[in-house]
Tab-separated table of C-alpha atoms in Angstrom:
chain	number	residue	atom	x	y	z
A	30	ASP	CA	71.592	241.621	139.028
A	31	VAL	CA	72.937	244.676	140.835
A	32	LYS	CA	70.178	246.905	142.159
A	33	VAL	CA	69.562	250.382	143.678
A	34	THR	CA	66.091	250.832	144.702
A	35	GLN	CA	64.382	254.138	145.491
A	36	SER	CA	61.299	253.958	147.529
A	37	SER	CA	59.118	256.267	145.362
A	38	ARG	CA	58.903	257.120	141.669
A	39	TYR	CA	56.890	260.062	142.043
A	40	LEU	CA	56.161	262.233	145.127
A	41	VAL	CA	54.114	265.458	145.653
A	42	LYS	CA	54.711	267.458	148.814
A	43	ARG	CA	53.784	270.781	150.204
A	44	THR	CA	56.080	273.733	150.897
A	45	GLY	CA	57.396	273.412	154.506
A	46	GLU	CA	56.875	269.586	154.776
A	47	LYS	CA	59.731	267.476	155.866
A	48	VAL	CA	60.464	265.001	153.181
A	49	PHE	CA	62.348	261.632	153.195
A	50	LEU	CA	63.737	260.016	150.164
A	51	GLU	CA	64.937	256.441	150.746
A	52	CYS	CA	67.494	254.468	148.784
A	53	VAL	CA	68.601	250.901	149.186
A	54	GLN	CA	71.395	248.904	147.521
A	55	ASP	CA	71.932	245.256	147.490
A	56	MET	CA	75.586	245.181	146.320
A	57	ASP	CA	77.485	245.748	149.538
A	58	HIS	CA	78.824	248.956	148.147
A	59	GLU	CA	80.758	251.294	150.424
A	60	ASN	CA	79.824	254.498	148.606
A	61	MET	CA	76.462	255.973	148.049
A	62	PHE	CA	75.298	259.335	146.546
A	63	TRP	CA	72.466	261.701	146.173
A	64	TYR	CA	72.078	263.778	143.019
A	65	ARG	CA	69.415	265.919	141.606
A	66	GLN	CA	68.905	266.445	137.938
A	67	ASP	CA	67.458	269.513	136.309
A	68	PRO	CA	67.098	270.572	132.721
A	69	GLY	CA	70.063	272.627	131.628
A	70	LEU	CA	71.992	271.917	134.820
A	71	GLY	CA	72.674	268.234	134.603
A	72	LEU	CA	73.343	266.013	137.509
A	73	ARG	CA	74.506	267.851	140.724
A	74	LEU	CA	75.938	266.079	143.727
A	75	ILE	CA	73.987	266.906	146.959
A	76	TYR	CA	75.685	264.508	149.475
A	77	PHE	CA	77.554	261.299	149.470
A	78	SER	CA	78.667	258.726	151.959
A	79	TYR	CA	81.689	256.423	151.851
A	80	ASP	CA	80.894	254.397	154.997
A	81	VAL	CA	78.159	253.863	157.590
A	82	LYS	CA	77.481	257.029	159.587
A	83	MET	CA	79.906	259.046	157.426
A	84	LYS	CA	78.731	261.746	155.143
A	85	GLU	CA	80.353	264.448	153.002
A	86	LYS	CA	78.686	267.432	151.379
A	87	GLY	CA	78.556	267.538	147.716
A	88	ASP	CA	78.156	270.728	145.496
A	89	ILE	CA	74.673	271.816	146.637
A	90	PRO	CA	73.956	270.511	150.110
A	91	GLU	CA	71.869	273.544	151.301
A	92	GLY	CA	68.481	272.673	152.380
A	93	TYR	CA	69.278	268.962	152.635
A	94	SER	CA	70.656	266.335	155.092
A	95	VAL	CA	71.374	262.668	154.896
A	96	SER	CA	71.402	259.657	157.176
A	97	ARG	CA	73.373	256.407	156.708
A	98	GLU	CA	72.686	254.079	159.627
A	99	LYS	CA	73.204	250.860	157.648
A	100	LYS	CA	75.487	250.207	154.910
A	101	GLU	CA	72.708	249.392	152.381
A	102	ARG	CA	70.528	252.370	153.065
A	103	PHE	CA	71.119	256.027	152.392
A	104	SER	CA	68.303	258.514	153.112
A	105	LEU	CA	68.044	262.073	151.845
A	106	ILE	CA	66.091	264.481	153.850
A	107	LEU	CA	64.496	267.708	152.904
A	108	GLU	CA	64.122	269.542	156.193
A	109	SER	CA	61.468	272.020	155.009
A	110	ALA	CA	60.607	271.456	151.430
A	111	SER	CA	60.607	274.558	149.100
A	112	THR	CA	59.351	274.877	145.474
A	113	ASN	CA	63.000	275.119	144.179
A	114	GLN	CA	63.488	271.635	145.412
A	115	THR	CA	61.250	270.322	142.701
A	116	SER	CA	63.391	268.042	140.714
A	117	MET	CA	64.440	264.480	139.761
A	118	TYR	CA	66.446	262.977	142.627
A	119	LEU	CA	68.746	260.160	141.670
A	120	CYS	CA	70.524	257.756	144.176
A	121	ALA	CA	73.711	255.822	143.227
A	122	SER	CA	76.029	253.456	144.729
A	123	ARG	CA	79.658	252.525	143.791
A	124	ALA	CA	82.032	249.919	144.966
A	125	GLY	CA	85.493	251.212	146.224
A	126	ARG	CA	87.419	253.404	144.057
A	127	GLY	CA	88.859	253.762	140.589
A	128	ALA	CA	87.178	252.163	137.582
A	129	TYR	CA	83.823	251.286	139.090
A	130	GLY	CA	80.969	253.145	137.596
A	131	TYR	CA	77.914	254.186	139.444
A	132	THR	CA	74.744	252.088	139.598
A	133	PHE	CA	71.826	254.504	139.596
A	134	GLY	CA	68.322	254.005	141.057
A	135	SER	CA	65.338	254.775	138.869
A	136	GLY	CA	64.936	258.155	140.351
A	137	THR	CA	62.246	259.995	142.367
A	138	ARG	CA	60.522	262.808	140.725
A	139	LEU	CA	59.666	265.219	143.459
A	140	THR	CA	57.197	268.089	143.140
A	141	VAL	CA	56.778	270.643	145.854
A	142	VAL	CA	53.668	272.662	145.640
B	15	GLY	CA	78.130	270.996	134.679
B	16	GLN	CA	81.098	272.310	136.541
B	17	ASN	CA	84.214	272.656	134.549
B	18	ILE	CA	83.078	270.047	132.048
B	19	ASP	CA	81.661	270.883	128.550
B	20	GLN	CA	79.903	268.861	125.929
B	21	PRO	CA	77.437	269.878	123.104
B	22	THR	CA	73.836	270.106	124.106
B	23	GLU	CA	72.440	268.304	121.185
B	24	MET	CA	73.297	266.352	118.107
B	25	THR	CA	71.506	264.637	115.310
B	26	ALA	CA	72.791	261.707	113.255
B	27	THR	CA	71.542	259.120	110.830
B	28	GLU	CA	70.686	255.489	111.512
B	29	GLY	CA	73.748	253.366	110.445
B	30	ALA	CA	76.225	256.308	110.667
B	31	ILE	CA	78.970	257.068	113.047
B	32	VAL	CA	78.773	259.946	115.557
B	33	GLN	CA	81.376	261.384	117.774
B	34	ILE	CA	80.404	263.203	121.005
B	35	ASN	CA	83.164	265.424	122.468
B	36	CYS	CA	83.775	266.422	126.080
B	37	THR	CA	86.241	268.714	127.587
B	38	TYR	CA	87.055	269.011	131.283
B	39	GLN	CA	89.231	270.696	133.795
B	40	THR	CA	92.529	268.843	134.000
B	41	SER	CA	93.449	269.555	137.602
B	42	GLY	CA	92.622	266.899	140.038
B	43	PHE	CA	91.699	264.432	137.334
B	44	ASN	CA	91.317	260.837	138.248
B	45	GLY	CA	89.448	259.348	135.391
B	46	LEU	CA	86.489	259.943	132.965
B	47	PHE	CA	83.213	258.193	132.544
B	48	TRP	CA	80.562	258.072	129.908
B	49	TYR	CA	76.968	257.297	130.723
B	50	GLN	CA	73.831	256.708	128.505
B	51	GLN	CA	70.491	258.113	129.819
B	52	HIS	CA	67.282	257.358	127.885
B	53	ALA	CA	64.401	259.844	128.588
B	54	GLY	CA	62.681	259.221	132.031
B	55	GLU	CA	65.243	256.633	132.988
B	56	ALA	CA	68.369	256.537	135.094
B	57	PRO	CA	71.851	256.855	133.642
B	58	THR	CA	73.663	253.623	132.828
B	59	PHE	CA	77.459	253.187	132.856
B	60	LEU	CA	79.056	252.838	129.400
B	61	SER	CA	82.868	253.354	129.880
B	62	TYR	CA	85.710	254.517	132.006
B	63	ASN	CA	89.004	255.933	130.854
B	64	VAL	CA	91.913	256.694	133.160
B	65	LEU	CA	94.775	256.423	130.594
B	66	ASP	CA	95.198	257.994	127.274
B	67	GLY	CA	94.031	256.244	124.268
B	68	LEU	CA	90.908	254.482	122.885
B	69	GLU	CA	88.910	251.827	124.654
B	70	GLU	CA	86.609	249.855	122.490
B	71	LYS	CA	83.384	248.124	123.559
B	72	GLY	CA	81.399	246.694	120.698
B	73	ARG	CA	79.787	249.646	118.838
B	74	PHE	CA	80.894	252.105	121.442
B	75	SER	CA	84.440	253.383	121.977
B	76	SER	CA	85.770	256.192	124.337
B	77	PHE	CA	88.875	258.078	123.950
B	78	LEU	CA	90.915	260.114	126.363
B	79	SER	CA	93.669	262.702	126.173
B	80	ARG	CA	94.677	263.737	129.604
B	81	SER	CA	97.120	266.456	128.464
B	82	LYS	CA	94.313	268.060	126.522
B	83	GLY	CA	91.586	267.565	128.963
B	84	TYR	CA	89.564	265.922	126.197
B	85	SER	CA	87.438	262.931	125.641
B	86	TYR	CA	85.018	261.634	123.028
B	87	LEU	CA	82.519	258.876	122.856
B	88	LEU	CA	82.262	257.176	119.342
B	89	LEU	CA	79.088	255.380	118.486
B	90	LYS	CA	79.211	253.202	115.296
B	91	GLU	CA	76.360	251.699	113.200
B	92	LEU	CA	73.894	253.977	114.930
B	93	GLN	CA	70.586	252.388	115.808
B	94	MET	CA	67.318	254.150	116.754
B	95	LYS	CA	67.573	252.880	120.299
B	96	ASP	CA	70.810	254.916	120.521
B	97	SER	CA	68.704	258.082	120.852
B	98	ALA	CA	69.511	259.139	124.443
B	99	SER	CA	71.462	261.641	126.332
B	100	TYR	CA	75.161	260.901	126.806
B	101	LEU	CA	76.777	262.200	129.947
B	102	CYS	CA	80.339	262.836	130.438
B	103	ALA	CA	81.619	262.812	133.967
B	104	TRP	CA	85.047	263.128	135.512
B	105	ASN	CA	86.444	261.827	138.708
B	106	SER	CA	87.756	264.780	140.764
B	107	GLY	CA	88.533	265.749	144.310
B	108	GLY	CA	89.175	262.292	145.643
B	109	TYR	CA	88.016	259.026	144.236
B	110	GLN	CA	84.383	259.339	145.451
B	111	LYS	CA	83.442	262.585	143.864
B	112	VAL	CA	82.232	262.519	140.191
B	113	THR	CA	81.201	265.687	138.415
B	114	PHE	CA	78.775	265.385	135.449
B	115	GLY	CA	78.403	267.494	132.383
B	116	ILE	CA	74.991	268.593	131.282
B	117	GLY	CA	74.776	265.782	128.804
B	118	THR	CA	74.477	265.621	124.975
B	119	LYS	CA	70.986	264.707	123.645
B	120	LEU	CA	71.533	262.491	120.573
B	121	GLN	CA	68.678	262.102	118.219
B	122	VAL	CA	69.069	259.264	115.619
B	123	ILE	CA	66.893	259.781	112.491
B	124	PRO	CA	66.083	257.114	109.876
């Protein structure tokens, strides 16, 4: 079965810390994505990558960066965590283009205190 | 969500039929998705429409009208386990970028 694995289900970090959220997929998908999900705002795209070492800004990239050194792994980095980055973070991957839906990871609930 | 609208909440009775509507911005359209998300879980893919018309998959069907910027998800023979949020999402700005609606929280009651 197709899988997207996020390294942590729950995380609590302090303001100002550098935070790494890891995502690994085993489907050999070209495209990987990071979203955050907040009540009343839905899923918002932070960054995506369509190939190794390639990245594109999504709708809300400020305060975040990403790394894709290997095809299967896509990392989200919070350079200096702030309380407004408390959220559910969802990683997804997708094969190619067109009719292929996303496969999502189970999410990381990050709390910044 | 950006340029995509769907009702926030709906309630329906077990065994009934419910239709969840979604409207989206028509420019740059490359396809429309529906996802189901149970509370505390990740979204799961339900359907994808790129051409006008109705696509049926068991109890779930999805409809698209590109000229009207309109889609709906139809759920038949509702079961209690169908209580979830249903997310409408459209493919825009290139094939990789998908924009999600806020989601419609469906409650199925006995």
